[in-house]
């Protein structure tokens, strides 16, 4: 069991990172055991992303006159530990930044793909950055910047015009507003390729690329939708127990976890299955395990009091 409240889960080829809003970072190995647990020098993480083996974290400004802080931390890949053996964790260890900056404004959204990451500064712009260099000597270079989006449609009650979600796809880089407007930018130079509006019932919260199966748009309410890469609705999920918080796809089977439920959708047979759970699923480790808000790693699917792995 984790010793902190998790807020986000990031997956890489070698391990899984669980991030806490209080700055805690736990590295899980392939057996779902805690391989390492440390703290970032940011005591309140607002956004995070994983670019290969580099963790990107940010904090909100401490005063109106200051900008958000962003920092990059190199994460050592972990090999599976002996079954049942959890290493003794260092007390109070701090993960050093390999690169950090105080930005000019408030960070609004953050995502990554490969060795690149993109962030949005509120009302200022969208910035694409590339991580280069060798271990211990990484550098960050700006690839391009694009103006802050100007959304065309009026926002509904309780919905702001901020950037709510971003994700990469093989068609380009996608940016969505809370109200469901979207832009597709070129990943190479930030040029706007297309734009439109997606009909959603609740404010957009997150988006995740599902490869050939489209993009899953997650909202803050009981609604989620899978769209194709032209943002045409393919599969609509309504009446969910609450928001979907993380999703992945494996051989055409889409699985997610979220507010007191897990869901599964077969893109081939279009079969939908819903499992309720007592806790909130924060993130997926793989298609069989997820992390809940109480710090437990549990099996995906029907609730079981004996499903804890860590």
Short mmCIF file of C-alpha atoms in Angstrom, two decimals:
data_model
loop_
_atom_site.label_atom_id
_atom_site.label_comp_id
_atom_site.label_asym_id
_atom_site.label_seq_id
_atom_site.Cartn_x
_atom_site.Cartn_y
_atom_site.Cartn_z
CA UNK A 1 0.00 0.00 0.00
CA UNK A 2 1.27 3.46 -0.88
CA UNK A 3 1.91 5.85 1.97
CA UNK A 4 0.28 8.78 0.18
CA UNK A 5 -2.82 9.70 -1.81
CA UNK A 6 -2.13 9.14 -5.53
CA UNK A 7 -3.31 11.62 -8.13
CA UNK A 8 -1.90 10.30 -11.41
CA UNK A 9 -0.31 7.16 -12.88
CA UNK A 10 2.26 7.17 -15.71
CA UNK A 11 3.37 4.06 -17.58
CA UNK A 12 6.69 3.37 -19.32
CA UNK A 13 8.25 0.28 -20.88
CA UNK A 14 10.26 -0.45 -17.73
CA UNK A 15 8.07 0.60 -14.81
CA UNK A 16 5.03 2.47 -13.57
CA UNK A 17 5.15 5.80 -11.72
CA UNK A 18 2.49 6.85 -9.24
CA UNK A 19 2.42 10.57 -8.47
CA UNK A 20 0.92 12.18 -5.38
CA UNK A 21 -0.30 15.74 -5.21
CA UNK A 22 1.96 16.22 -2.18
CA UNK A 23 5.10 15.57 -4.24
CA UNK A 24 5.50 11.86 -3.50
CA UNK A 25 6.64 9.60 -6.34
CA UNK A 26 6.50 5.80 -6.17
CA UNK A 27 8.07 3.55 -8.81
CA UNK A 28 6.32 0.20 -9.18
CA UNK A 29 8.09 -2.72 -10.81
CA UNK A 30 6.50 -5.24 -13.15
CA UNK A 31 5.24 -7.25 -10.19
CA UNK A 32 3.39 -4.16 -8.87
CA UNK A 33 5.71 -3.95 -5.86
CA UNK A 34 7.15 -0.63 -4.68
CA UNK A 35 10.68 -0.49 -6.06
CA UNK A 36 11.40 3.07 -4.93
CA UNK A 37 9.58 5.91 -3.22
CA UNK A 38 10.88 9.46 -3.00
CA UNK A 39 9.83 13.10 -2.93
CA UNK A 40 10.15 15.83 -5.50
CA UNK A 41 11.30 19.26 -4.39
CA UNK A 42 7.82 20.49 -5.36
CA UNK A 43 5.53 19.95 -2.37
CA UNK A 44 2.33 20.44 -4.37
CA UNK A 45 2.31 18.83 -7.82
CA UNK A 46 -0.45 20.21 -10.04
CA UNK A 47 0.45 18.54 -13.36
CA UNK A 48 2.77 15.73 -14.40
CA UNK A 49 3.82 13.74 -17.48
CA UNK A 50 6.38 11.06 -18.35
CA UNK A 51 8.66 11.48 -21.38
CA UNK A 52 10.37 8.09 -21.70
CA UNK A 53 12.34 7.91 -18.41
CA UNK A 54 12.08 11.61 -17.56
CA UNK A 55 9.33 12.70 -15.18
CA UNK A 56 7.97 16.23 -15.70
CA UNK A 57 6.21 17.88 -12.75
CA UNK A 58 4.85 21.36 -12.19
CA UNK A 59 3.37 23.49 -9.43
CA UNK A 60 0.98 26.41 -9.48
CA UNK A 61 2.30 29.93 -8.77
CA UNK A 62 2.82 30.77 -5.11
CA UNK A 63 1.82 34.40 -5.73
CA UNK A 64 -0.07 36.22 -8.53
CA UNK A 65 3.13 37.92 -9.68
CA UNK A 66 4.96 34.60 -10.10
CA UNK A 67 4.69 31.91 -12.75
CA UNK A 68 4.35 28.14 -12.43
CA UNK A 69 7.45 26.08 -11.76
CA UNK A 70 8.31 23.12 -13.98
CA UNK A 71 11.02 20.54 -13.38
CA UNK A 72 12.43 17.42 -15.05
CA UNK A 73 13.53 14.39 -13.03
CA UNK A 74 15.43 11.45 -14.50
CA UNK A 75 13.91 8.17 -13.33
CA UNK A 76 16.04 5.03 -13.19
CA UNK A 77 14.26 2.05 -14.79
CA UNK A 78 13.55 -0.66 -12.25
CA UNK A 79 13.85 -4.41 -12.69
CA UNK A 80 11.24 -6.70 -11.11
CA UNK A 81 11.90 -7.41 -7.43
CA UNK A 82 11.71 -10.82 -5.81
CA UNK A 83 8.07 -11.77 -5.32
CA UNK A 84 6.85 -10.63 -1.92
CA UNK A 85 10.01 -8.64 -1.17
CA UNK A 86 9.56 -4.88 -0.87
CA UNK A 87 12.84 -2.94 -0.61
CA UNK A 88 13.42 -0.70 2.37
CA UNK A 89 12.60 2.83 1.27
CA UNK A 90 14.93 5.76 1.98
CA UNK A 91 13.41 8.26 4.39
CA UNK A 92 13.01 11.83 3.17
CA UNK A 93 14.99 11.31 -0.04
CA UNK A 94 14.54 14.10 -2.56
CA UNK A 95 14.62 13.52 -6.31
CA UNK A 96 16.86 16.21 -7.84
CA UNK A 97 15.81 18.21 -10.87
CA UNK A 98 17.98 17.73 -13.96
CA UNK A 99 16.38 20.87 -15.40
CA UNK A 100 13.88 23.34 -13.95
CA UNK A 101 12.43 26.76 -14.69
CA UNK A 102 9.96 29.29 -13.32
CA UNK A 103 7.71 30.04 -16.27
CA UNK A 104 6.25 33.38 -17.33
CA UNK A 105 2.65 32.42 -16.57
CA UNK A 106 0.33 29.80 -15.13
CA UNK A 107 0.69 26.29 -16.50
CA UNK A 108 -2.68 25.07 -17.70
CA UNK A 109 -2.03 21.71 -19.38
CA UNK A 110 0.89 19.33 -19.90
CA UNK A 111 1.48 16.16 -21.93
CA UNK A 112 4.34 14.17 -23.46
CA UNK A 113 5.23 11.81 -26.29
CA UNK A 114 8.61 10.12 -26.67
CA UNK A 115 11.30 12.65 -25.76
CA UNK A 116 9.00 15.64 -26.36
CA UNK A 117 6.62 17.46 -24.05
CA UNK A 118 4.13 20.25 -24.65
CA UNK A 119 2.68 22.68 -22.14
CA UNK A 120 0.15 25.50 -22.25
CA UNK A 121 0.52 28.79 -20.41
CA UNK A 122 -2.82 30.42 -19.68
CA UNK A 123 -3.60 33.14 -22.23
CA UNK A 124 0.02 33.10 -23.47
CA UNK A 125 0.58 30.15 -25.78
CA UNK A 126 1.35 26.49 -26.47
CA UNK A 127 5.02 25.46 -26.26
CA UNK A 128 6.63 22.30 -27.66
CA UNK A 129 9.90 21.22 -26.05
CA UNK A 130 12.42 18.52 -26.89
CA UNK A 131 14.58 16.71 -24.33
CA UNK A 132 18.10 15.92 -25.54
CA UNK A 133 21.45 15.00 -24.03
CA UNK A 134 22.79 12.10 -22.03
CA UNK A 135 22.05 10.88 -18.52
CA UNK A 136 22.80 13.55 -15.95
CA UNK A 137 23.31 16.19 -18.64
CA UNK A 138 19.93 16.56 -20.26
CA UNK A 139 18.95 19.71 -22.13
CA UNK A 140 15.59 21.14 -23.07
CA UNK A 141 15.15 22.98 -26.36
CA UNK A 142 12.08 24.75 -27.69
CA UNK A 143 10.83 23.23 -30.97
CA UNK A 144 7.95 25.61 -31.65
CA UNK A 145 5.34 27.78 -30.04
CA UNK A 146 1.77 28.48 -31.10
CA UNK A 147 -0.65 31.22 -30.00
CA UNK A 148 -3.10 30.49 -27.20
CA UNK A 149 -6.31 29.11 -28.72
CA UNK A 150 -9.19 31.46 -29.45
CA UNK A 151 -12.32 29.39 -28.97
CA UNK A 152 -15.23 30.35 -31.23
CA UNK A 153 -18.24 29.14 -29.26
CA UNK A 154 -19.68 30.62 -26.08
CA UNK A 155 -19.02 28.60 -22.96
CA UNK A 156 -21.90 27.03 -21.04
CA UNK A 157 -22.66 27.54 -17.38
CA UNK A 158 -19.79 26.35 -15.18
CA UNK A 159 -17.49 25.78 -18.18
CA UNK A 160 -14.42 27.94 -18.76
CA UNK A 161 -12.60 28.53 -22.04
CA UNK A 162 -9.32 27.15 -20.74
CA UNK A 163 -7.36 24.28 -22.29
CA UNK A 164 -8.61 21.19 -20.47
CA UNK A 165 -6.88 18.29 -22.24
CA UNK A 166 -4.18 17.47 -24.78
CA UNK A 167 -2.93 14.30 -26.44
CA UNK A 168 -0.70 13.19 -29.29
CA UNK A 169 -1.91 10.96 -32.11
CA UNK A 170 -0.39 9.85 -35.40
CA UNK A 171 -2.55 12.53 -37.07
CA UNK A 172 -1.08 15.40 -35.04
CA UNK A 173 -1.30 17.06 -31.65
CA UNK A 174 -4.79 17.58 -30.20
CA UNK A 175 -5.91 20.39 -27.88
CA UNK A 176 -9.40 20.49 -26.28
CA UNK A 177 -11.26 23.14 -24.32
CA UNK A 178 -13.54 22.41 -21.37
CA UNK A 179 -16.50 23.12 -23.63
CA UNK A 180 -15.50 20.51 -26.22
CA UNK A 181 -13.87 22.68 -28.89
CA UNK A 182 -10.76 21.11 -30.37
CA UNK A 183 -7.72 22.04 -32.40
CA UNK A 184 -5.34 19.72 -34.23
CA UNK A 185 -1.84 21.12 -34.56
CA UNK A 186 1.12 19.86 -36.54
CA UNK A 187 3.53 18.06 -34.21
CA UNK A 188 6.38 19.42 -36.31
CA UNK A 189 5.70 23.17 -36.29
CA UNK A 190 2.49 23.88 -34.33
CA UNK A 191 0.48 24.95 -37.39
CA UNK A 192 -3.31 24.53 -37.02
CA UNK A 193 -4.39 21.65 -39.27
CA UNK A 194 -8.10 21.48 -38.39
CA UNK A 195 -10.57 22.47 -35.70
CA UNK A 196 -14.16 21.92 -34.63
CA UNK A 197 -16.55 21.33 -31.75
CA UNK A 198 -17.45 18.07 -30.08
CA UNK A 199 -20.84 17.79 -28.37
CA UNK A 200 -20.27 16.84 -24.74
CA UNK A 201 -22.66 16.88 -21.78
CA UNK A 202 -20.07 17.77 -19.14
CA UNK A 203 -16.80 19.75 -19.04
CA UNK A 204 -13.92 17.98 -20.79
CA UNK A 205 -11.31 16.74 -18.32
CA UNK A 206 -8.80 14.47 -20.07
CA UNK A 207 -8.12 12.86 -23.46
CA UNK A 208 -6.19 9.72 -24.35
CA UNK A 209 -5.11 8.41 -27.75
CA UNK A 210 -6.28 4.84 -28.44
CA UNK A 211 -4.25 4.38 -31.63
CA UNK A 212 -6.29 3.03 -34.54
CA UNK A 213 -9.39 2.96 -32.30
CA UNK A 214 -9.58 6.74 -31.95
CA UNK A 215 -9.38 9.06 -28.95
CA UNK A 216 -11.24 8.74 -25.65
CA UNK A 217 -12.57 12.04 -24.31
CA UNK A 218 -13.15 12.00 -20.55
CA UNK A 219 -15.36 14.55 -18.78
CA UNK A 220 -15.87 15.67 -15.20
CA UNK A 221 -19.31 14.07 -15.15
CA UNK A 222 -20.87 10.71 -16.00
CA UNK A 223 -20.12 10.95 -19.72
CA UNK A 224 -17.21 9.71 -21.86
CA UNK A 225 -16.95 9.33 -25.61
CA UNK A 226 -14.63 7.62 -28.10
CA UNK A 227 -14.16 9.69 -31.25
CA UNK A 228 -12.34 8.90 -34.47
CA UNK A 229 -9.33 10.96 -35.51
CA UNK A 230 -11.59 13.49 -37.22
CA UNK A 231 -13.44 13.91 -33.90
CA UNK A 232 -16.60 12.21 -35.11
CA UNK A 233 -18.33 10.39 -32.26
CA UNK A 234 -18.00 6.59 -32.50
CA UNK A 235 -19.08 5.30 -29.09
CA UNK A 236 -20.91 7.28 -26.41
CA UNK A 237 -20.91 6.22 -22.76
CA UNK A 238 -23.53 7.92 -20.59
CA UNK A 239 -24.89 7.30 -17.12
CA UNK A 240 -21.51 6.22 -15.74
CA UNK A 241 -21.14 6.29 -11.91
CA UNK A 242 -18.71 9.19 -12.33
CA UNK A 243 -15.74 10.48 -14.34
CA UNK A 244 -13.35 8.17 -16.18
CA UNK A 245 -9.83 8.95 -14.93
CA UNK A 246 -7.51 6.69 -16.95
CA UNK A 247 -7.80 4.39 -19.95
CA UNK A 248 -5.74 2.04 -22.09
CA UNK A 249 -6.37 -0.26 -25.02
CA UNK A 250 -5.01 -3.74 -25.73
CA UNK A 251 -5.89 -5.69 -28.89
CA UNK A 252 -9.11 -3.77 -29.42
CA UNK A 253 -10.27 -4.03 -25.81
CA UNK A 254 -10.59 -0.61 -24.14
CA UNK A 255 -10.39 -0.70 -20.35
CA UNK A 256 -10.67 2.21 -17.95
CA UNK A 257 -10.93 3.04 -14.29
CA UNK A 258 -12.59 5.98 -12.60
CA UNK A 259 -15.00 7.25 -9.98
CA UNK A 260 -16.14 4.08 -8.18
CA UNK A 261 -16.20 1.97 -11.31
CA UNK A 262 -14.17 0.16 -13.98
CA UNK A 263 -15.31 -0.13 -17.57
CA UNK A 264 -14.56 -2.29 -20.59
CA UNK A 265 -15.53 -1.88 -24.22
CA UNK A 266 -14.81 -4.25 -27.09
CA UNK A 267 -14.27 -2.24 -30.27
CA UNK A 268 -14.90 -5.34 -32.39
CA UNK A 269 -18.11 -6.61 -30.81
CA UNK A 270 -19.13 -3.23 -29.37
CA UNK A 271 -19.83 -4.92 -26.03
CA UNK A 272 -19.77 -2.72 -22.92
CA UNK A 273 -19.23 -4.00 -19.36
CA UNK A 274 -19.33 -1.93 -16.16
CA UNK A 275 -17.97 -2.97 -12.74
CA UNK A 276 -18.64 -0.88 -9.64
CA UNK A 277 -16.07 -0.54 -6.86
CA UNK A 278 -15.97 1.12 -3.44
CA UNK A 279 -12.96 3.32 -4.11
CA UNK A 280 -11.95 5.67 -6.92
CA UNK A 281 -9.69 4.21 -9.60
CA UNK A 282 -7.01 6.86 -10.17
CA UNK A 283 -4.93 5.17 -12.86
CA UNK A 284 -4.28 1.98 -14.81
CA UNK A 285 -0.98 0.11 -14.34
CA UNK A 286 -1.86 -2.33 -17.11
CA UNK A 287 -5.12 -3.90 -18.27
CA UNK A 288 -5.30 -6.10 -15.15
CA UNK A 289 -4.29 -3.74 -12.32
CA UNK A 290 -5.09 -0.19 -11.25
CA UNK A 291 -4.27 2.24 -8.44
CA UNK A 292 -7.05 3.57 -6.21
CA UNK A 293 -7.30 6.81 -4.26
CA UNK A 294 -6.75 4.98 -0.95
CA UNK A 295 -3.22 4.06 -2.10
CA UNK A 296 -3.95 0.41 -2.86
CA UNK A 297 -3.02 -1.43 -6.04
CA UNK A 298 -6.03 -3.58 -6.88
CA UNK A 299 -7.10 -5.89 -9.66
CA UNK A 300 -9.17 -4.31 -12.39
CA UNK A 301 -12.80 -5.35 -12.56
CA UNK A 302 -15.29 -6.73 -10.03
CA UNK A 303 -14.59 -5.48 -6.50
CA UNK A 304 -12.72 -7.91 -4.21
CA UNK A 305 -11.51 -7.20 -0.69
CA UNK A 306 -8.54 -9.49 -1.38
CA UNK A 307 -7.41 -7.86 -4.61
CA UNK A 308 -4.61 -5.75 -3.13
CA UNK A 309 -1.18 -6.44 -4.63
CA UNK A 310 1.10 -3.96 -2.83
#
